[in-house]
Amino acid sequence: MGLRAEHELHRRRRGRNTGLGLVLLVFAILVFGLSIVKIRQGDMMQGYDHRPQVSRLPVDADASKGDPGRVPVAAPGTPAAEALQKDMP
Amino acid sequence: MEAQFGDYVALLKPRVMSLVVFTAFVGLWIAPVEMNPFVAFCAVLFIALGGGASGALNMWYDADIDAVMRRTRNRPVPAGRVTPDEALGVGLFLSGLAVVMLGLAANWFAAAFLAFTIFFYAVVYTIWLKRSTPQNIVIGGAAGAFPPMIGWACATGGIGIESLLMFALIFFWTPPHFWALALFMKDDYSNAGVPMLTVTHGRTVTRRYIFAYTLVLAPFALALGLTPVGGPVYLAVAVVLNALFIRGGWRILCRTEDQAAADSYRAEKSFFRLSLYYLFAHFAALLVQHAAGGW
């Protein structure tokens, strides 16, 4: 008997592999779709260090009038602004 | 015999999963915080996957019981198509995957809630309670009642009176639903040595319990209609269904075992069928009410 003869075992294995392949494909599509949605929504991408980051804070337009070199800074009254105040020497 | 792909799907108990999907979706959809539809879809999918994973863990541990019961002896593990180790591996892997993905898709509170639910079903119910107490169905029923709360938590990031009442609705519905099944599938549980109420306390006591639970259930079902997610449509459905459910419980209470055996457990089977419609209709009514606007 030639090696090409298909056994029941091969049929089952192929079904399993096809099924797993499809599951992985769907999973990849889901992760990709989730990434797109999360980026479009502007969800936190760098929130891991629990510290306000100046680059992610709303710019205070008035602050640039006096000293352009200081922008961007946190908007006054926000928790981030208070944290920056504390950090300042 | 080597397993087919369908055997691994069967490990996840697709029929139970359909209830999880539906109730979790309703909990998520009627919550006051709107979610992006794709994120909502993914969240429900991962909740379902977590539910399926706990089903696989249940099949791993209960293979000996499943092999004895007629209803379950053809499941992949007792039938020998999937080894217990494989079922354990699938259950653990999918549990971890579902929890992490739900955390990334929705929020980590909902993910922790899902992890707790899987633990509750696999360890508290399957390993601990199921074989040791006739109250197994009562306490273990909590695992099946968590999905709408998880769905709600995905949208809101917390718990509300509405989600607690949805939990109570499923929690108090579960015992009469399963005890009615135990009344007419009588040999299965006793053969397997599972301490169902019918086996430990007798069938007359079980009938009493079923009726009592229909009475306890009704106020929770109606109270949900008075919350912001309720409204006239839901309340009307709840009033009718709870009246029917209490009447069904009363009929079961009034029957003797001889009467039930004489007509092949007609009232018990009809109550069991009604209990399926009961839960589906309550949650469907919440969806309709949400679309129509609440109070």
Short mmCIF file of C-alpha atoms in Angstrom, two decimals:
data_model
loop_
_atom_site.label_atom_id
_atom_site.label_comp_id
_atom_site.label_asym_id
_atom_site.label_seq_id
_atom_site.Cartn_x
_atom_site.Cartn_y
_atom_site.Cartn_z
CA MET A 1 0.00 0.00 0.00
CA GLY A 2 1.37 3.40 -0.99
CA LEU A 3 2.01 6.12 1.52
CA ARG A 4 -0.51 8.35 -0.18
CA ALA A 5 -3.47 6.24 0.94
CA GLU A 6 -5.49 8.38 3.33
CA HIS A 7 -6.28 6.89 6.67
CA GLU A 8 -9.20 7.89 8.92
CA LEU A 9 -6.59 9.27 11.31
CA HIS A 10 -5.26 11.65 8.65
CA ARG A 11 -8.74 12.93 7.89
CA ARG A 12 -9.39 13.66 11.56
CA ARG A 13 -6.02 15.31 11.97
CA ARG A 14 -6.58 17.51 8.93
CA GLY A 15 -9.98 18.56 10.28
CA ARG A 16 -8.40 19.47 13.60
CA ASN A 17 -5.60 21.43 11.98
CA THR A 18 -7.99 23.31 9.71
CA GLY A 19 -10.20 24.14 12.68
CA LEU A 20 -7.27 25.36 14.74
CA GLY A 21 -5.99 27.40 11.81
CA LEU A 22 -9.34 29.12 11.42
CA VAL A 23 -9.52 29.83 15.17
CA LEU A 24 -6.05 31.42 15.07
CA LEU A 25 -7.02 33.47 12.03
CA VAL A 26 -10.17 34.74 13.76
CA PHE A 27 -8.13 35.53 16.87
CA ALA A 28 -5.60 37.54 14.85
CA ILE A 29 -8.45 39.47 13.19
CA LEU A 30 -10.01 40.21 16.60
CA VAL A 31 -6.75 41.49 18.06
CA PHE A 32 -6.13 43.61 14.97
CA GLY A 33 -9.67 45.03 15.09
CA LEU A 34 -9.40 45.75 18.81
CA SER A 35 -6.11 47.58 18.24
CA ILE A 36 -7.65 49.75 15.53
CA VAL A 37 -10.67 50.60 17.69
CA LYS A 38 -8.55 51.36 20.76
CA ILE A 39 -6.21 53.63 18.80
CA ARG A 40 -9.13 55.46 17.17
CA GLN A 41 -10.76 55.96 20.55
CA GLY A 42 -7.52 57.46 21.82
CA ASP A 43 -7.34 55.13 24.80
CA MET A 44 -4.33 55.33 27.10
CA MET A 45 -1.32 53.84 25.38
CA GLN A 46 1.34 54.87 27.88
CA GLY A 47 -0.46 54.73 31.19
CA TYR A 48 1.81 52.08 32.67
CA ASP A 49 4.01 54.22 34.88
CA HIS A 50 1.16 56.01 36.73
CA ARG A 51 2.90 59.35 36.21
CA PRO A 52 1.47 62.22 34.20
CA GLN A 53 3.44 62.75 31.03
CA VAL A 54 3.72 66.27 29.70
CA SER A 55 3.58 65.08 26.10
CA ARG A 56 0.12 63.58 26.71
CA LEU A 57 -1.43 66.52 28.54
CA PRO A 58 -3.61 69.24 27.06
CA VAL A 59 -1.54 72.24 26.09
CA ASP A 60 -2.08 75.43 28.04
CA ALA A 61 -2.07 78.05 25.28
CA ASP A 62 -1.68 80.98 27.69
CA ALA A 63 1.53 79.58 29.13
CA SER A 64 3.40 80.02 25.84
CA LYS A 65 2.81 83.78 25.74
CA GLY A 66 5.43 84.60 28.33
CA ASP A 67 8.00 81.94 27.65
CA PRO A 68 7.68 79.90 24.42
CA GLY A 69 10.41 77.51 25.58
CA ARG A 70 8.20 76.14 28.36
CA VAL A 71 5.40 74.69 26.25
CA PRO A 72 3.68 72.32 26.30
CA VAL A 73 2.67 72.33 29.93
CA ALA A 74 -0.23 70.86 31.85
CA ALA A 75 -3.41 72.91 31.96
CA PRO A 76 -3.75 74.77 35.27
CA GLY A 77 -5.85 73.12 37.92
CA THR A 78 -5.40 69.58 36.63
CA PRO A 79 -3.84 66.89 38.87
CA ALA A 80 -0.98 66.74 36.36
CA ALA A 81 -0.22 70.42 36.84
CA GLU A 82 -0.10 69.92 40.60
CA ALA A 83 2.26 66.97 40.19
CA LEU A 84 4.56 69.03 37.96
CA GLN A 85 4.54 71.85 40.50
CA LYS A 86 5.79 69.41 43.14
CA ASP A 87 8.54 68.14 40.87
CA MET A 88 9.85 71.66 40.22
CA PRO A 89 12.86 72.77 42.25
CA MET B 1 -9.81 7.18 18.62
CA GLU B 2 -8.21 10.51 17.80
CA ALA B 3 -10.29 13.57 18.57
CA GLN B 4 -11.87 15.74 15.91
CA PHE B 5 -12.07 19.51 16.14
CA GLY B 6 -15.72 19.23 17.13
CA ASP B 7 -14.75 17.27 20.24
CA TYR B 8 -12.75 20.22 21.52
CA VAL B 9 -15.69 22.50 20.78
CA ALA B 10 -17.93 20.10 22.72
CA LEU B 11 -15.57 20.45 25.71
CA LEU B 12 -16.68 24.07 25.95
CA LYS B 13 -20.36 23.10 26.43
CA PRO B 14 -21.75 25.21 23.58
CA ARG B 15 -25.34 25.03 24.87
CA VAL B 16 -24.39 26.46 28.25
CA MET B 17 -22.22 28.98 26.42
CA SER B 18 -25.24 30.24 24.48
CA LEU B 19 -26.94 31.22 27.77
CA VAL B 20 -23.73 32.92 28.92
CA VAL B 21 -23.44 34.83 25.63
CA PHE B 22 -27.04 36.00 25.74
CA THR B 23 -27.15 37.12 29.38
CA ALA B 24 -23.70 38.74 29.23
CA PHE B 25 -24.70 40.59 26.07
CA VAL B 26 -27.89 41.89 27.69
CA GLY B 27 -25.97 43.01 30.79
CA LEU B 28 -23.47 44.85 28.61
CA TRP B 29 -25.97 46.33 26.19
CA ILE B 30 -28.47 47.77 28.66
CA ALA B 31 -25.75 49.30 30.88
CA PRO B 32 -25.84 53.10 31.05
CA VAL B 33 -22.36 53.43 29.51
CA GLU B 34 -22.21 52.87 25.79
CA MET B 35 -19.44 50.65 24.39
CA ASN B 36 -17.96 50.54 20.94
CA PRO B 37 -19.90 47.72 19.17
CA PHE B 38 -16.73 45.87 18.14
CA VAL B 39 -15.26 46.05 21.65
CA ALA B 40 -18.65 44.92 23.01
CA PHE B 41 -18.65 41.99 20.59
CA CYS B 42 -15.14 40.99 21.63
CA ALA B 43 -16.00 41.36 25.31
CA VAL B 44 -19.00 39.04 25.00
CA LEU B 45 -16.88 36.59 23.00
CA PHE B 46 -14.20 36.48 25.71
CA ILE B 47 -16.81 36.08 28.46
CA ALA B 48 -18.22 33.15 26.47
CA LEU B 49 -14.72 31.73 26.04
CA GLY B 50 -14.20 31.95 29.81
CA GLY B 51 -17.52 30.16 30.32
CA GLY B 52 -16.44 27.49 27.83
CA ALA B 53 -13.08 27.10 29.56
CA SER B 54 -14.79 26.46 32.88
CA GLY B 55 -16.94 23.88 31.07
CA ALA B 56 -13.77 22.09 29.92
CA LEU B 57 -12.42 22.12 33.48
CA ASN B 58 -15.75 20.70 34.66
CA MET B 59 -15.52 17.89 32.09
CA TRP B 60 -11.97 17.13 33.16
CA TYR B 61 -12.90 16.73 36.81
CA ASP B 62 -16.32 15.13 36.33
CA ALA B 63 -15.33 12.51 33.75
CA ASP B 64 -16.12 9.68 36.20
CA ILE B 65 -19.61 11.02 36.92
CA ASP B 66 -20.27 11.81 33.26
CA ALA B 67 -19.41 8.23 32.30
CA VAL B 68 -22.22 6.93 34.52
CA MET B 69 -24.99 9.30 33.52
CA ARG B 70 -26.95 8.59 30.33
CA ARG B 71 -27.21 12.31 29.49
CA THR B 72 -23.45 12.86 29.63
CA ARG B 73 -21.74 9.56 28.84
CA ASN B 74 -21.14 10.56 25.22
CA ARG B 75 -19.14 13.65 26.16
CA PRO B 76 -15.61 13.70 24.68
CA VAL B 77 -13.74 12.73 27.87
CA PRO B 78 -15.88 9.81 29.13
CA ALA B 79 -16.24 8.59 25.53
CA GLY B 80 -12.43 8.44 25.29
CA ARG B 81 -12.06 10.86 22.38
CA VAL B 82 -10.24 13.48 24.48
CA THR B 83 -7.94 12.58 27.36
CA PRO B 84 -8.55 14.20 30.78
CA ASP B 85 -5.13 15.88 30.58
CA GLU B 86 -6.06 17.46 27.26
CA ALA B 87 -9.34 18.73 28.71
CA LEU B 88 -7.44 20.21 31.67
CA GLY B 89 -4.92 21.85 29.35
CA VAL B 90 -7.61 23.32 27.11
CA GLY B 91 -9.53 24.57 30.17
CA LEU B 92 -6.54 26.25 31.80
CA PHE B 93 -5.20 27.76 28.60
CA LEU B 94 -8.54 29.19 27.49
CA SER B 95 -9.24 30.50 31.02
CA GLY B 96 -6.03 32.50 31.00
CA LEU B 97 -6.56 33.69 27.44
CA ALA B 98 -10.17 34.77 28.07
CA VAL B 99 -9.29 36.70 31.25
CA VAL B 100 -6.31 38.53 29.74
CA MET B 101 -8.15 39.37 26.53
CA LEU B 102 -11.21 40.63 28.42
CA GLY B 103 -8.93 42.83 30.52
CA LEU B 104 -7.35 44.29 27.38
CA ALA B 105 -10.62 44.66 25.50
CA ALA B 106 -12.84 46.01 28.30
CA ASN B 107 -11.34 46.59 31.75
CA TRP B 108 -9.49 44.68 34.47
CA PHE B 109 -12.39 44.70 36.92
CA ALA B 110 -14.50 42.74 34.45
CA ALA B 111 -11.51 40.45 33.77
CA ALA B 112 -11.04 39.76 37.50
CA PHE B 113 -14.77 39.07 37.76
CA LEU B 114 -14.49 36.55 34.91
CA ALA B 115 -11.50 34.89 36.60
CA PHE B 116 -13.49 34.62 39.83
CA THR B 117 -16.45 33.12 37.94
CA ILE B 118 -14.25 30.46 36.33
CA PHE B 119 -12.74 29.67 39.73
CA PHE B 120 -16.20 29.53 41.29
CA TYR B 121 -17.56 27.11 38.69
CA ALA B 122 -14.49 24.90 38.37
CA VAL B 123 -13.31 24.78 41.99
CA VAL B 124 -16.14 25.84 44.31
CA TYR B 125 -18.95 24.10 42.40
CA THR B 126 -17.35 21.24 40.45
CA ILE B 127 -14.58 20.13 42.79
CA TRP B 128 -16.02 21.09 46.15
CA LEU B 129 -19.81 21.39 46.30
CA LYS B 130 -21.17 19.12 43.59
CA ARG B 131 -20.24 15.87 45.30
CA SER B 132 -20.62 17.00 48.88
CA THR B 133 -23.92 18.79 49.41
CA PRO B 134 -27.47 18.75 48.03
CA GLN B 135 -27.24 22.55 47.98
CA ASN B 136 -24.72 22.17 45.11
CA ILE B 137 -27.16 23.57 42.58
CA VAL B 138 -28.11 26.50 44.81
CA ILE B 139 -24.61 27.81 45.50
CA GLY B 140 -23.07 26.62 42.25
CA GLY B 141 -25.85 28.43 40.40
CA ALA B 142 -24.02 31.66 41.21
CA ALA B 143 -21.44 30.83 38.54
CA GLY B 144 -24.15 30.84 35.88
CA ALA B 145 -25.58 34.05 37.30
CA PHE B 146 -22.39 36.11 37.04
CA PRO B 147 -22.24 36.65 33.22
CA PRO B 148 -24.75 39.56 33.08
CA MET B 149 -22.82 41.19 35.93
CA ILE B 150 -19.58 40.74 33.98
CA GLY B 151 -21.23 42.22 30.90
CA TRP B 152 -22.43 45.18 32.98
CA ALA B 153 -18.93 45.55 34.47
CA CYS B 154 -17.41 45.60 30.95
CA ALA B 155 -19.45 48.70 30.14
CA THR B 156 -19.47 50.49 33.48
CA GLY B 157 -16.35 49.18 35.21
CA GLY B 158 -18.35 48.33 38.32
CA ILE B 159 -21.48 46.84 39.87
CA GLY B 160 -24.95 48.35 40.09
CA ILE B 161 -28.29 47.45 41.66
CA GLU B 162 -29.48 46.48 38.17
CA SER B 163 -26.64 44.01 37.67
CA LEU B 164 -27.19 42.59 41.15
CA LEU B 165 -30.87 42.01 40.36
CA MET B 166 -29.96 40.33 37.06
CA PHE B 167 -27.66 38.08 39.11
CA ALA B 168 -30.50 37.33 41.55
CA LEU B 169 -32.84 36.53 38.68
CA ILE B 170 -30.59 33.74 37.39
CA PHE B 171 -29.39 32.68 40.84
CA PHE B 172 -32.91 31.95 42.16
CA TRP B 173 -34.08 30.57 38.83
CA THR B 174 -31.36 27.88 38.68
CA PRO B 175 -32.47 25.58 41.55
CA PRO B 176 -36.09 25.07 40.46
CA HIS B 177 -34.90 24.64 36.86
CA PHE B 178 -32.46 21.84 37.77
CA TRP B 179 -34.64 20.23 40.42
CA ALA B 180 -37.46 19.91 37.89
CA LEU B 181 -34.97 18.16 35.59
CA ALA B 182 -33.85 15.93 38.46
CA LEU B 183 -37.47 14.91 39.12
CA PHE B 184 -37.93 13.38 35.67
CA MET B 185 -34.32 12.30 34.97
CA LYS B 186 -34.44 10.43 38.23
CA ASP B 187 -32.01 7.55 37.76
CA ASP B 188 -29.13 9.57 36.37
CA TYR B 189 -28.07 11.56 39.43
CA SER B 190 -28.59 8.74 41.91
CA ASN B 191 -26.59 6.30 39.77
CA ALA B 192 -23.73 8.78 39.67
CA GLY B 193 -23.84 9.37 43.41
CA VAL B 194 -24.37 13.10 43.04
CA PRO B 195 -26.20 14.30 46.15
CA MET B 196 -29.12 15.95 44.40
CA LEU B 197 -31.95 17.09 46.64
CA THR B 198 -34.19 14.41 45.11
CA VAL B 199 -31.75 11.75 46.34
CA THR B 200 -30.84 13.12 49.78
CA HIS B 201 -34.13 14.65 50.95
CA GLY B 202 -36.66 12.88 48.78
CA ARG B 203 -38.89 13.97 45.98
CA THR B 204 -41.66 15.44 48.12
CA VAL B 205 -39.22 17.86 49.75
CA THR B 206 -37.82 18.72 46.31
CA ARG B 207 -41.33 19.62 45.11
CA ARG B 208 -41.73 21.90 48.12
CA TYR B 209 -38.38 23.57 47.42
CA ILE B 210 -39.26 24.16 43.77
CA PHE B 211 -42.45 25.97 44.74
CA ALA B 212 -40.65 27.96 47.47
CA TYR B 213 -38.01 29.13 45.01
CA THR B 214 -40.62 30.32 42.50
CA LEU B 215 -41.99 32.53 45.32
CA VAL B 216 -38.53 33.85 46.26
CA LEU B 217 -37.64 34.48 42.62
CA ALA B 218 -40.69 36.60 41.72
CA PRO B 219 -39.88 39.72 43.82
CA PHE B 220 -36.38 39.95 42.35
CA ALA B 221 -37.69 39.57 38.80
CA LEU B 222 -40.30 42.27 39.41
CA ALA B 223 -37.90 44.58 41.26
CA LEU B 224 -35.65 44.62 38.20
CA GLY B 225 -38.55 46.19 36.36
CA LEU B 226 -38.57 49.13 38.78
CA THR B 227 -34.92 50.03 38.20
CA PRO B 228 -33.76 52.37 35.42
CA VAL B 229 -33.26 49.41 33.05
CA GLY B 230 -36.87 48.31 33.58
CA GLY B 231 -40.08 49.73 32.22
CA PRO B 232 -43.66 48.83 31.35
CA VAL B 233 -42.73 46.24 28.70
CA TYR B 234 -40.36 44.35 30.99
CA LEU B 235 -42.72 44.60 33.94
CA ALA B 236 -45.65 43.22 31.95
CA VAL B 237 -43.55 40.27 30.76
CA ALA B 238 -42.26 39.66 34.30
CA VAL B 239 -45.74 39.71 35.84
CA VAL B 240 -47.10 37.18 33.36
CA LEU B 241 -44.09 34.86 33.47
CA ASN B 242 -43.80 34.87 37.25
CA ALA B 243 -47.50 34.12 37.59
CA LEU B 244 -47.05 31.17 35.22
CA PHE B 245 -43.89 30.04 37.00
CA ILE B 246 -45.54 30.13 40.43
CA ARG B 247 -48.55 28.25 39.02
CA GLY B 248 -46.18 25.63 37.55
CA GLY B 249 -44.41 25.30 40.90
CA TRP B 250 -47.76 24.97 42.67
CA ARG B 251 -48.82 22.16 40.29
CA ILE B 252 -45.58 20.30 41.00
CA LEU B 253 -46.11 20.76 44.73
CA CYS B 254 -49.64 19.36 44.60
CA ARG B 255 -48.69 16.16 42.78
CA THR B 256 -47.71 12.89 44.35
CA GLU B 257 -44.98 10.72 42.89
CA ASP B 258 -47.59 8.19 41.68
CA GLN B 259 -49.53 10.86 39.84
CA ALA B 260 -46.32 12.13 38.23
CA ALA B 261 -45.25 8.64 37.17
CA ALA B 262 -48.74 7.95 35.77
CA ASP B 263 -48.51 10.74 33.20
CA SER B 264 -44.72 10.44 32.64
CA TYR B 265 -43.90 13.61 34.61
CA ARG B 266 -45.88 15.87 32.32
CA ALA B 267 -46.16 18.78 34.76
CA GLU B 268 -42.47 18.55 35.65
CA LYS B 269 -41.39 18.48 32.01
CA SER B 270 -43.69 21.37 31.16
CA PHE B 271 -42.31 23.36 34.13
CA PHE B 272 -38.77 22.66 32.92
CA ARG B 273 -39.65 23.90 29.43
CA LEU B 274 -41.31 26.97 30.90
CA SER B 275 -38.20 27.70 32.96
CA LEU B 276 -36.15 27.92 29.74
CA TYR B 277 -38.59 30.39 28.19
CA TYR B 278 -38.81 32.23 31.51
CA LEU B 279 -35.17 33.21 31.60
CA PHE B 280 -34.86 33.92 27.90
CA ALA B 281 -38.00 36.09 27.89
CA HIS B 282 -36.90 38.15 30.91
CA PHE B 283 -33.59 39.05 29.31
CA ALA B 284 -35.16 39.56 25.88
CA ALA B 285 -37.69 41.90 27.53
CA LEU B 286 -34.79 43.91 29.01
CA LEU B 287 -33.38 44.35 25.49
CA VAL B 288 -36.75 45.40 24.11
CA GLN B 289 -37.24 47.77 27.03
CA HIS B 290 -33.81 49.27 26.42
CA ALA B 291 -34.66 49.89 22.77
CA ALA B 292 -38.03 51.36 23.70
CA GLY B 293 -36.60 53.49 26.51
CA GLY B 294 -37.06 52.81 30.22
CA TRP B 295 -39.10 54.61 32.83
#
